């Protein structure tokens, strides 16, 4: 317990002399994390479907976030900061706990994505049947949610048990959680990259979210590294990895969106050209009912001859409704 007491004294002295630049940056990152997830939440709700989002991306992201949040909670430096709140001022305590708040907000926002993914999961085949992308079932979505819940309960149970019975092992447990979070985060975007590549579009995945989070991941990693030092590599290393992989997914999504926009513009141009093509322009001298008889164009001032049913007579007293193989036509042609 003596080393931890020394750590508390050291952390308390640092909290009593906060860096206002780091404080402002931490608040900015906290708000940025919250705002960055709002476009993703809105896109799923607005589209009414979570189509295009890989369930394995949700599974790995949620479990990685759970490990990351538990990591910073049981980290000795974080526990020392919490212990210092008994001796430092409220402002200094709040400033010292901003790192924990950042990870907590990130975990909460991603958990909301998990809930929206489950609520708006497409029950029917939204994708075309000729696509090569595998369509996941409702059972897959429910299984992902159950695994995330069980994983969270196990992490909480182990953390609390070690905190009560073996507090000296919490540092090792924090490193284990950090490694798990890093590994899960490293492969988190691989299923989503594959899903987006297979679909050829981003679906319900939000590009504005990735535009904010990709550079923000590197800024966040730098802020946590400055706060936790090299000893906290298991915490800030996660966001370096996720920033790189999310950047790859962002680049792919932008390429697909640009292609889709060009295709839509080309399609609208072709439709407008066809609508003004001469073959679609109706001669004003033709009958107003839209009936067009090939080879028949009445001259100005002339009255079109009609049959008993009111249809125009083309030739030999035959109307447009007369079958082409009518016997009367053959007889008329046989008469000299």
CSV table of C-alpha atoms in Angstrom, one decimal:
chain,number,residue,atom,x,y,z
A,1,UNK,CA,0.0,0.0,0.0
A,2,UNK,CA,3.0,2.3,0.5
A,3,UNK,CA,3.7,2.8,-3.2
A,4,UNK,CA,0.0,3.6,-3.9
A,5,UNK,CA,0.1,6.2,-1.1
A,6,UNK,CA,3.1,7.8,-2.7
A,7,UNK,CA,1.2,7.8,-6.0
A,8,UNK,CA,-1.7,9.5,-4.4
A,9,UNK,CA,0.5,12.3,-3.0
A,10,UNK,CA,2.2,12.8,-6.4
A,11,UNK,CA,-1.2,12.9,-8.2
A,12,UNK,CA,-2.7,15.3,-5.7
A,13,UNK,CA,0.2,17.7,-6.1
A,14,UNK,CA,-0.4,17.6,-9.9
A,15,UNK,CA,-4.1,18.2,-9.6
A,16,UNK,CA,-3.5,21.2,-7.4
A,17,UNK,CA,-1.5,22.8,-10.2
A,18,UNK,CA,-3.6,22.0,-13.3
A,19,UNK,CA,-2.5,22.9,-16.8
A,20,UNK,CA,-5.2,25.2,-18.2
A,21,UNK,CA,-4.2,24.4,-21.7
A,22,UNK,CA,-4.6,20.7,-21.1
A,23,UNK,CA,-7.8,21.5,-19.3
A,24,UNK,CA,-9.3,23.4,-22.2
A,25,UNK,CA,-8.2,20.7,-24.6
A,26,UNK,CA,-9.8,18.0,-22.4
A,27,UNK,CA,-13.1,19.9,-22.3
A,28,UNK,CA,-12.9,20.4,-26.1
A,29,UNK,CA,-12.3,16.6,-26.6
A,30,UNK,CA,-15.1,15.7,-24.2
A,31,UNK,CA,-17.6,17.9,-26.1
A,32,UNK,CA,-16.2,16.6,-29.4
A,33,UNK,CA,-16.7,13.0,-28.5
A,34,UNK,CA,-20.3,13.7,-27.6
A,35,UNK,CA,-21.0,15.7,-30.7
A,36,UNK,CA,-19.2,13.3,-33.0
A,37,UNK,CA,-21.6,10.4,-32.2
A,38,UNK,CA,-24.8,12.5,-32.7
A,39,UNK,CA,-24.7,12.2,-36.6
A,40,UNK,CA,-24.5,8.4,-36.3
A,41,UNK,CA,-27.4,8.3,-33.9
A,42,UNK,CA,-29.4,10.6,-36.1
A,43,UNK,CA,-28.6,8.7,-39.4
A,44,UNK,CA,-29.9,5.4,-38.0
A,45,UNK,CA,-33.1,7.0,-36.7
A,46,UNK,CA,-33.7,9.1,-39.8
A,47,UNK,CA,-33.2,6.1,-42.2
A,48,UNK,CA,-35.2,3.9,-39.9
A,49,UNK,CA,-32.8,1.0,-40.4
A,50,UNK,CA,-29.3,0.0,-39.3
A,51,UNK,CA,-28.6,-1.6,-42.7
A,52,UNK,CA,-25.0,-1.3,-43.8
A,53,UNK,CA,-23.6,-1.6,-40.2
A,54,UNK,CA,-21.8,-4.8,-39.5
A,55,UNK,CA,-23.0,-6.6,-36.3
A,56,UNK,CA,-19.4,-7.7,-35.7
A,57,UNK,CA,-18.3,-4.1,-35.8
A,58,UNK,CA,-20.9,-3.3,-33.1
A,59,UNK,CA,-19.8,-6.4,-31.1
A,60,UNK,CA,-16.1,-5.5,-31.2
A,61,UNK,CA,-16.7,-1.8,-30.7
A,62,UNK,CA,-18.8,-2.3,-27.6
A,63,UNK,CA,-16.6,-4.9,-26.0
A,64,UNK,CA,-13.5,-2.8,-26.8
A,65,UNK,CA,-15.2,0.3,-25.2
A,66,UNK,CA,-16.1,-1.7,-22.2
A,67,UNK,CA,-12.6,-2.9,-21.7
A,68,UNK,CA,-11.2,0.6,-22.3
A,69,UNK,CA,-13.6,2.2,-19.8
A,70,UNK,CA,-12.9,-0.5,-17.1
A,71,UNK,CA,-9.2,0.0,-17.9
A,72,UNK,CA,-9.1,3.7,-17.0
A,73,UNK,CA,-11.3,3.1,-13.9
A,74,UNK,CA,-9.0,0.5,-12.4
A,75,UNK,CA,-5.7,2.2,-13.5
A,76,UNK,CA,-3.7,3.2,-10.5
A,77,UNK,CA,-3.3,6.7,-11.7
A,78,UNK,CA,-7.1,7.1,-12.1
A,79,UNK,CA,-7.8,5.6,-8.7
A,80,UNK,CA,-5.3,8.0,-7.2
A,81,UNK,CA,-7.1,10.9,-8.9
A,82,UNK,CA,-10.4,9.8,-7.5
A,83,UNK,CA,-8.8,9.5,-4.0
A,84,UNK,CA,-7.4,13.0,-4.3
A,85,UNK,CA,-10.9,14.4,-4.7
A,86,UNK,CA,-11.2,14.2,-0.9
A,87,UNK,CA,-8.4,16.7,-0.4
A,88,UNK,CA,-8.4,19.0,-3.5
A,89,UNK,CA,-11.0,21.5,-4.5
A,90,UNK,CA,-14.0,20.6,-6.6
A,91,UNK,CA,-12.6,22.4,-9.7
A,92,UNK,CA,-9.3,20.5,-9.4
A,93,UNK,CA,-11.1,17.2,-8.9
A,94,UNK,CA,-13.3,17.8,-11.9
A,95,UNK,CA,-10.3,18.8,-14.0
A,96,UNK,CA,-8.5,15.7,-12.9
A,97,UNK,CA,-11.3,13.3,-13.8
A,98,UNK,CA,-11.9,14.6,-17.3
A,99,UNK,CA,-9.9,11.7,-18.7
A,100,UNK,CA,-12.3,9.3,-17.1
A,101,UNK,CA,-15.3,11.3,-18.3
A,102,UNK,CA,-14.0,11.2,-21.9
A,103,UNK,CA,-13.8,7.4,-22.0
A,104,UNK,CA,-17.1,7.1,-20.2
A,105,UNK,CA,-18.9,9.3,-22.7
A,106,UNK,CA,-17.3,7.4,-25.6
A,107,UNK,CA,-18.5,4.1,-24.1
A,108,UNK,CA,-22.0,5.5,-23.5
A,109,UNK,CA,-22.4,6.8,-27.0
A,110,UNK,CA,-21.3,3.6,-28.6
A,111,UNK,CA,-23.6,1.7,-26.3
A,112,UNK,CA,-26.4,3.9,-27.7
A,113,UNK,CA,-25.4,2.8,-31.2
A,114,UNK,CA,-25.7,-0.8,-30.1
A,115,UNK,CA,-29.2,-0.2,-28.9
A,116,UNK,CA,-30.2,1.7,-32.1
A,117,UNK,CA,-28.6,-1.1,-34.1
A,118,UNK,CA,-30.8,-3.6,-32.3
A,119,UNK,CA,-34.0,-1.5,-32.4
A,120,UNK,CA,-33.7,-0.6,-36.1
A,121,UNK,CA,-32.2,-3.8,-37.3
A,122,UNK,CA,-33.9,-4.7,-40.7
A,123,UNK,CA,-36.2,-7.7,-40.3
A,124,UNK,CA,-36.6,-8.1,-44.0
A,125,UNK,CA,-34.1,-8.4,-46.9
A,126,UNK,CA,-33.3,-4.8,-47.5
A,127,UNK,CA,-30.4,-5.7,-49.8
A,128,UNK,CA,-30.9,-6.8,-53.4
A,129,UNK,CA,-30.9,-10.6,-53.8
A,130,UNK,CA,-28.2,-10.5,-56.4
A,131,UNK,CA,-25.7,-8.9,-54.0
A,132,UNK,CA,-22.7,-10.8,-52.8
A,133,UNK,CA,-22.9,-9.4,-49.3
A,134,UNK,CA,-24.1,-11.7,-46.6
A,135,UNK,CA,-27.3,-10.6,-45.0
A,136,UNK,CA,-27.3,-11.0,-41.2
A,137,UNK,CA,-30.4,-12.2,-39.4
A,138,UNK,CA,-32.3,-10.8,-36.4
A,139,UNK,CA,-30.8,-13.7,-34.3
A,140,UNK,CA,-27.3,-12.4,-35.1
A,141,UNK,CA,-28.2,-9.0,-33.8
A,142,UNK,CA,-29.7,-10.4,-30.6
A,143,UNK,CA,-26.7,-12.6,-30.1
A,144,UNK,CA,-24.4,-9.6,-30.4
A,145,UNK,CA,-26.4,-7.7,-27.8
A,146,UNK,CA,-26.3,-10.7,-25.3
A,147,UNK,CA,-22.6,-11.2,-25.7
A,148,UNK,CA,-22.0,-7.5,-25.1
A,149,UNK,CA,-24.1,-7.6,-21.9
A,150,UNK,CA,-22.5,-10.8,-20.6
A,151,UNK,CA,-19.0,-9.4,-21.3
A,152,UNK,CA,-19.8,-6.1,-19.5
A,153,UNK,CA,-21.1,-8.0,-16.4
A,154,UNK,CA,-18.0,-10.2,-16.3
A,155,UNK,CA,-15.6,-7.2,-16.5
A,156,UNK,CA,-17.5,-5.4,-13.7
A,157,UNK,CA,-17.5,-8.6,-11.6
A,158,UNK,CA,-13.8,-9.3,-12.0
A,159,UNK,CA,-12.9,-5.6,-11.4
A,160,UNK,CA,-14.9,-5.3,-8.2
A,161,UNK,CA,-13.7,-8.6,-6.9
A,162,UNK,CA,-10.0,-7.6,-7.4
A,163,UNK,CA,-10.6,-4.2,-5.9
A,164,UNK,CA,-12.0,-5.8,-2.7
A,165,UNK,CA,-9.8,-8.9,-2.4
A,166,UNK,CA,-6.6,-8.3,-4.4
A,167,UNK,CA,-6.1,-4.5,-4.9
A,168,UNK,CA,-2.4,-5.0,-5.7
A,169,UNK,CA,-3.4,-6.9,-8.8
A,170,UNK,CA,-5.5,-4.0,-10.2
A,171,UNK,CA,-2.5,-2.6,-12.1
A,172,UNK,CA,-2.0,-6.0,-13.9
A,173,UNK,CA,-5.7,-6.2,-14.5
A,174,UNK,CA,-5.7,-2.7,-16.0
A,175,UNK,CA,-3.0,-3.7,-18.4
A,176,UNK,CA,-4.9,-6.9,-19.4
A,177,UNK,CA,-8.0,-4.8,-20.0
A,178,UNK,CA,-5.9,-2.3,-22.0
A,179,UNK,CA,-4.4,-5.1,-24.2
A,180,UNK,CA,-7.9,-6.6,-24.7
A,181,UNK,CA,-9.3,-3.1,-25.7
A,182,UNK,CA,-6.4,-2.6,-28.1
A,183,UNK,CA,-6.7,-6.0,-29.8
A,184,UNK,CA,-10.5,-5.6,-30.1
A,185,UNK,CA,-10.1,-2.1,-31.4
A,186,UNK,CA,-7.5,-3.2,-33.9
A,187,UNK,CA,-9.9,-5.7,-35.5
A,188,UNK,CA,-13.0,-3.7,-34.8
A,189,UNK,CA,-13.1,-1.9,-38.1
A,190,UNK,CA,-12.1,-4.9,-40.3
A,191,UNK,CA,-15.7,-6.4,-40.4
A,192,UNK,CA,-17.1,-2.9,-41.1
A,193,UNK,CA,-14.5,-2.3,-43.9
A,194,UNK,CA,-15.4,-5.6,-45.5
A,195,UNK,CA,-19.2,-5.0,-45.2
A,196,UNK,CA,-18.9,-1.5,-46.7
A,197,UNK,CA,-16.7,-2.8,-49.5
A,198,UNK,CA,-19.1,-5.7,-50.2
A,199,UNK,CA,-22.1,-3.4,-50.3
A,200,UNK,CA,-20.5,-0.6,-52.3
A,201,UNK,CA,-22.0,2.1,-50.1
A,202,UNK,CA,-21.9,3.2,-46.5
A,203,UNK,CA,-25.6,2.4,-45.7
A,204,UNK,CA,-26.5,3.8,-42.3
A,205,UNK,CA,-22.8,4.5,-41.4
A,206,UNK,CA,-22.3,8.2,-40.8
A,207,UNK,CA,-19.5,9.9,-42.7
A,208,UNK,CA,-19.7,13.1,-40.7
A,209,UNK,CA,-19.1,11.0,-37.5
A,210,UNK,CA,-15.9,9.6,-39.0
A,211,UNK,CA,-14.8,13.0,-40.3
A,212,UNK,CA,-14.9,14.2,-36.7
A,213,UNK,CA,-13.6,11.1,-35.0
A,214,UNK,CA,-10.7,10.2,-37.2
A,215,UNK,CA,-8.5,13.3,-36.4
A,216,UNK,CA,-10.1,13.5,-33.0
A,217,UNK,CA,-8.7,10.0,-32.1
A,218,UNK,CA,-5.1,11.2,-32.5
A,219,UNK,CA,-5.8,14.4,-30.5
A,220,UNK,CA,-7.5,12.3,-27.8
A,221,UNK,CA,-4.6,9.9,-27.7
A,222,UNK,CA,-2.2,12.8,-27.2
A,223,UNK,CA,-4.3,14.3,-24.5
A,224,UNK,CA,-4.5,11.0,-22.6
A,225,UNK,CA,-0.8,10.4,-23.1
A,226,UNK,CA,0.0,13.8,-21.6
A,227,UNK,CA,-2.3,13.1,-18.6
A,228,UNK,CA,-1.3,9.4,-17.9
A,229,UNK,CA,2.2,9.3,-19.2
A,230,UNK,CA,4.0,6.3,-20.7
A,231,UNK,CA,2.5,4.1,-18.0
A,232,UNK,CA,-0.9,4.6,-19.5
A,233,UNK,CA,0.0,3.3,-22.9
A,234,UNK,CA,-2.7,0.7,-22.7
A,235,UNK,CA,-5.3,3.5,-22.5
A,236,UNK,CA,-4.2,5.9,-25.2
A,237,UNK,CA,-2.8,3.3,-27.5
A,238,UNK,CA,-6.3,2.1,-28.3
A,239,UNK,CA,-7.2,5.4,-29.9
A,240,UNK,CA,-4.1,5.5,-32.0
A,241,UNK,CA,-5.1,2.2,-33.6
A,242,UNK,CA,-8.8,3.1,-34.0
A,243,UNK,CA,-7.8,6.4,-35.6
A,244,UNK,CA,-5.8,4.7,-38.3
A,245,UNK,CA,-8.4,2.1,-39.1
A,246,UNK,CA,-11.3,4.6,-39.0
A,247,UNK,CA,-9.3,6.7,-41.5
A,248,UNK,CA,-9.2,3.8,-43.9
A,249,UNK,CA,-13.0,3.3,-43.6
A,250,UNK,CA,-13.6,7.0,-44.0
A,251,UNK,CA,-11.6,7.1,-47.2
A,252,UNK,CA,-13.6,4.2,-48.6
A,253,UNK,CA,-16.9,5.7,-47.6
A,254,UNK,CA,-16.0,9.0,-49.3
A,255,UNK,CA,-15.0,7.2,-52.5
A,256,UNK,CA,-18.3,5.3,-52.6
A,257,UNK,CA,-20.3,8.5,-51.9
A,258,UNK,CA,-18.6,10.4,-54.7
A,259,UNK,CA,-19.2,7.5,-57.1
A,260,UNK,CA,-22.9,7.4,-56.1
A,261,UNK,CA,-23.3,11.1,-56.5
A,262,UNK,CA,-21.8,11.0,-60.0
A,263,UNK,CA,-24.0,8.1,-61.0
A,264,UNK,CA,-27.1,10.0,-59.8
A,265,UNK,CA,-26.1,13.1,-61.7
A,266,UNK,CA,-25.4,11.1,-64.8
A,267,UNK,CA,-28.8,9.4,-64.5
A,268,UNK,CA,-30.7,12.7,-64.1
A,269,UNK,CA,-28.9,14.2,-67.1
A,270,UNK,CA,-29.8,11.2,-69.3
A,271,UNK,CA,-33.5,11.3,-68.2
A,272,UNK,CA,-33.7,15.0,-68.9
A,273,UNK,CA,-32.1,14.5,-72.4
A,274,UNK,CA,-34.6,11.7,-73.2
A,275,UNK,CA,-37.5,13.8,-72.1
A,276,UNK,CA,-36.6,16.4,-74.7
A,277,UNK,CA,-35.8,13.9,-77.4
A,278,UNK,CA,-37.8,14.4,-80.7
A,279,UNK,CA,-39.2,10.9,-80.5
A,280,UNK,CA,-41.1,11.9,-77.4
A,281,UNK,CA,-42.6,15.1,-78.9
A,282,UNK,CA,-46.2,14.7,-80.0
A,283,UNK,CA,-47.3,16.4,-83.2
A,284,UNK,CA,-50.0,18.9,-82.3
A,285,UNK,CA,-52.0,18.0,-85.3
A,286,UNK,CA,-52.5,14.4,-84.1
A,287,UNK,CA,-55.7,13.4,-82.2
A,288,UNK,CA,-55.8,14.6,-78.6
A,289,UNK,CA,-56.4,11.1,-77.2
A,290,UNK,CA,-52.8,10.3,-77.8
A,291,UNK,CA,-53.4,7.5,-80.4
A,292,UNK,CA,-50.7,7.5,-83.1
A,293,UNK,CA,-51.3,5.6,-86.3
A,294,UNK,CA,-48.0,4.8,-88.1
A,295,UNK,CA,-48.0,6.3,-91.6
A,296,UNK,CA,-51.1,8.4,-91.0
A,297,UNK,CA,-50.8,12.2,-90.5
A,298,UNK,CA,-53.9,14.2,-91.4
A,299,UNK,CA,-53.2,17.4,-93.4
A,300,UNK,CA,-54.3,20.8,-92.2
A,301,UNK,CA,-58.0,21.4,-92.7
A,302,UNK,CA,-58.7,17.8,-93.7
A,303,UNK,CA,-61.2,15.6,-91.9
A,304,UNK,CA,-60.1,12.2,-90.9
A,305,UNK,CA,-62.3,9.3,-92.1
A,306,UNK,CA,-63.7,7.2,-89.3
A,307,UNK,CA,-65.3,3.7,-89.2
A,308,UNK,CA,-68.5,2.7,-87.4
A,309,UNK,CA,-66.8,2.8,-84.0
A,310,UNK,CA,-65.3,6.2,-84.5
A,311,UNK,CA,-61.7,4.9,-85.2
A,312,UNK,CA,-59.7,6.3,-88.0
A,313,UNK,CA,-59.7,4.4,-91.3
A,314,UNK,CA,-56.2,3.7,-92.6
A,315,UNK,CA,-56.7,2.0,-95.9
A,316,UNK,CA,-59.2,-0.1,-97.7
A,317,UNK,CA,-61.9,0.7,-95.2
A,318,UNK,CA,-59.9,-1.0,-92.4
A,319,UNK,CA,-59.6,0.6,-89.0
A,320,UNK,CA,-56.7,0.5,-86.6
A,321,UNK,CA,-58.5,-2.2,-84.6
A,322,UNK,CA,-58.6,-4.5,-87.6
A,323,UNK,CA,-56.3,-7.6,-87.2
A,324,UNK,CA,-53.3,-7.6,-89.5
A,325,UNK,CA,-54.2,-11.1,-90.8
A,326,UNK,CA,-57.9,-10.2,-91.4
A,327,UNK,CA,-59.4,-12.1,-94.4
A,328,UNK,CA,-61.0,-8.9,-95.8
A,329,UNK,CA,-57.5,-7.4,-96.2
A,330,UNK,CA,-56.4,-10.4,-98.2
A,331,UNK,CA,-59.5,-10.2,-100.4
A,332,UNK,CA,-59.0,-6.5,-101.1
A,333,UNK,CA,-55.4,-7.1,-102.2
A,334,UNK,CA,-56.5,-10.0,-104.4
A,335,UNK,CA,-59.1,-7.8,-106.3
A,336,UNK,CA,-57.5,-6.3,-109.4
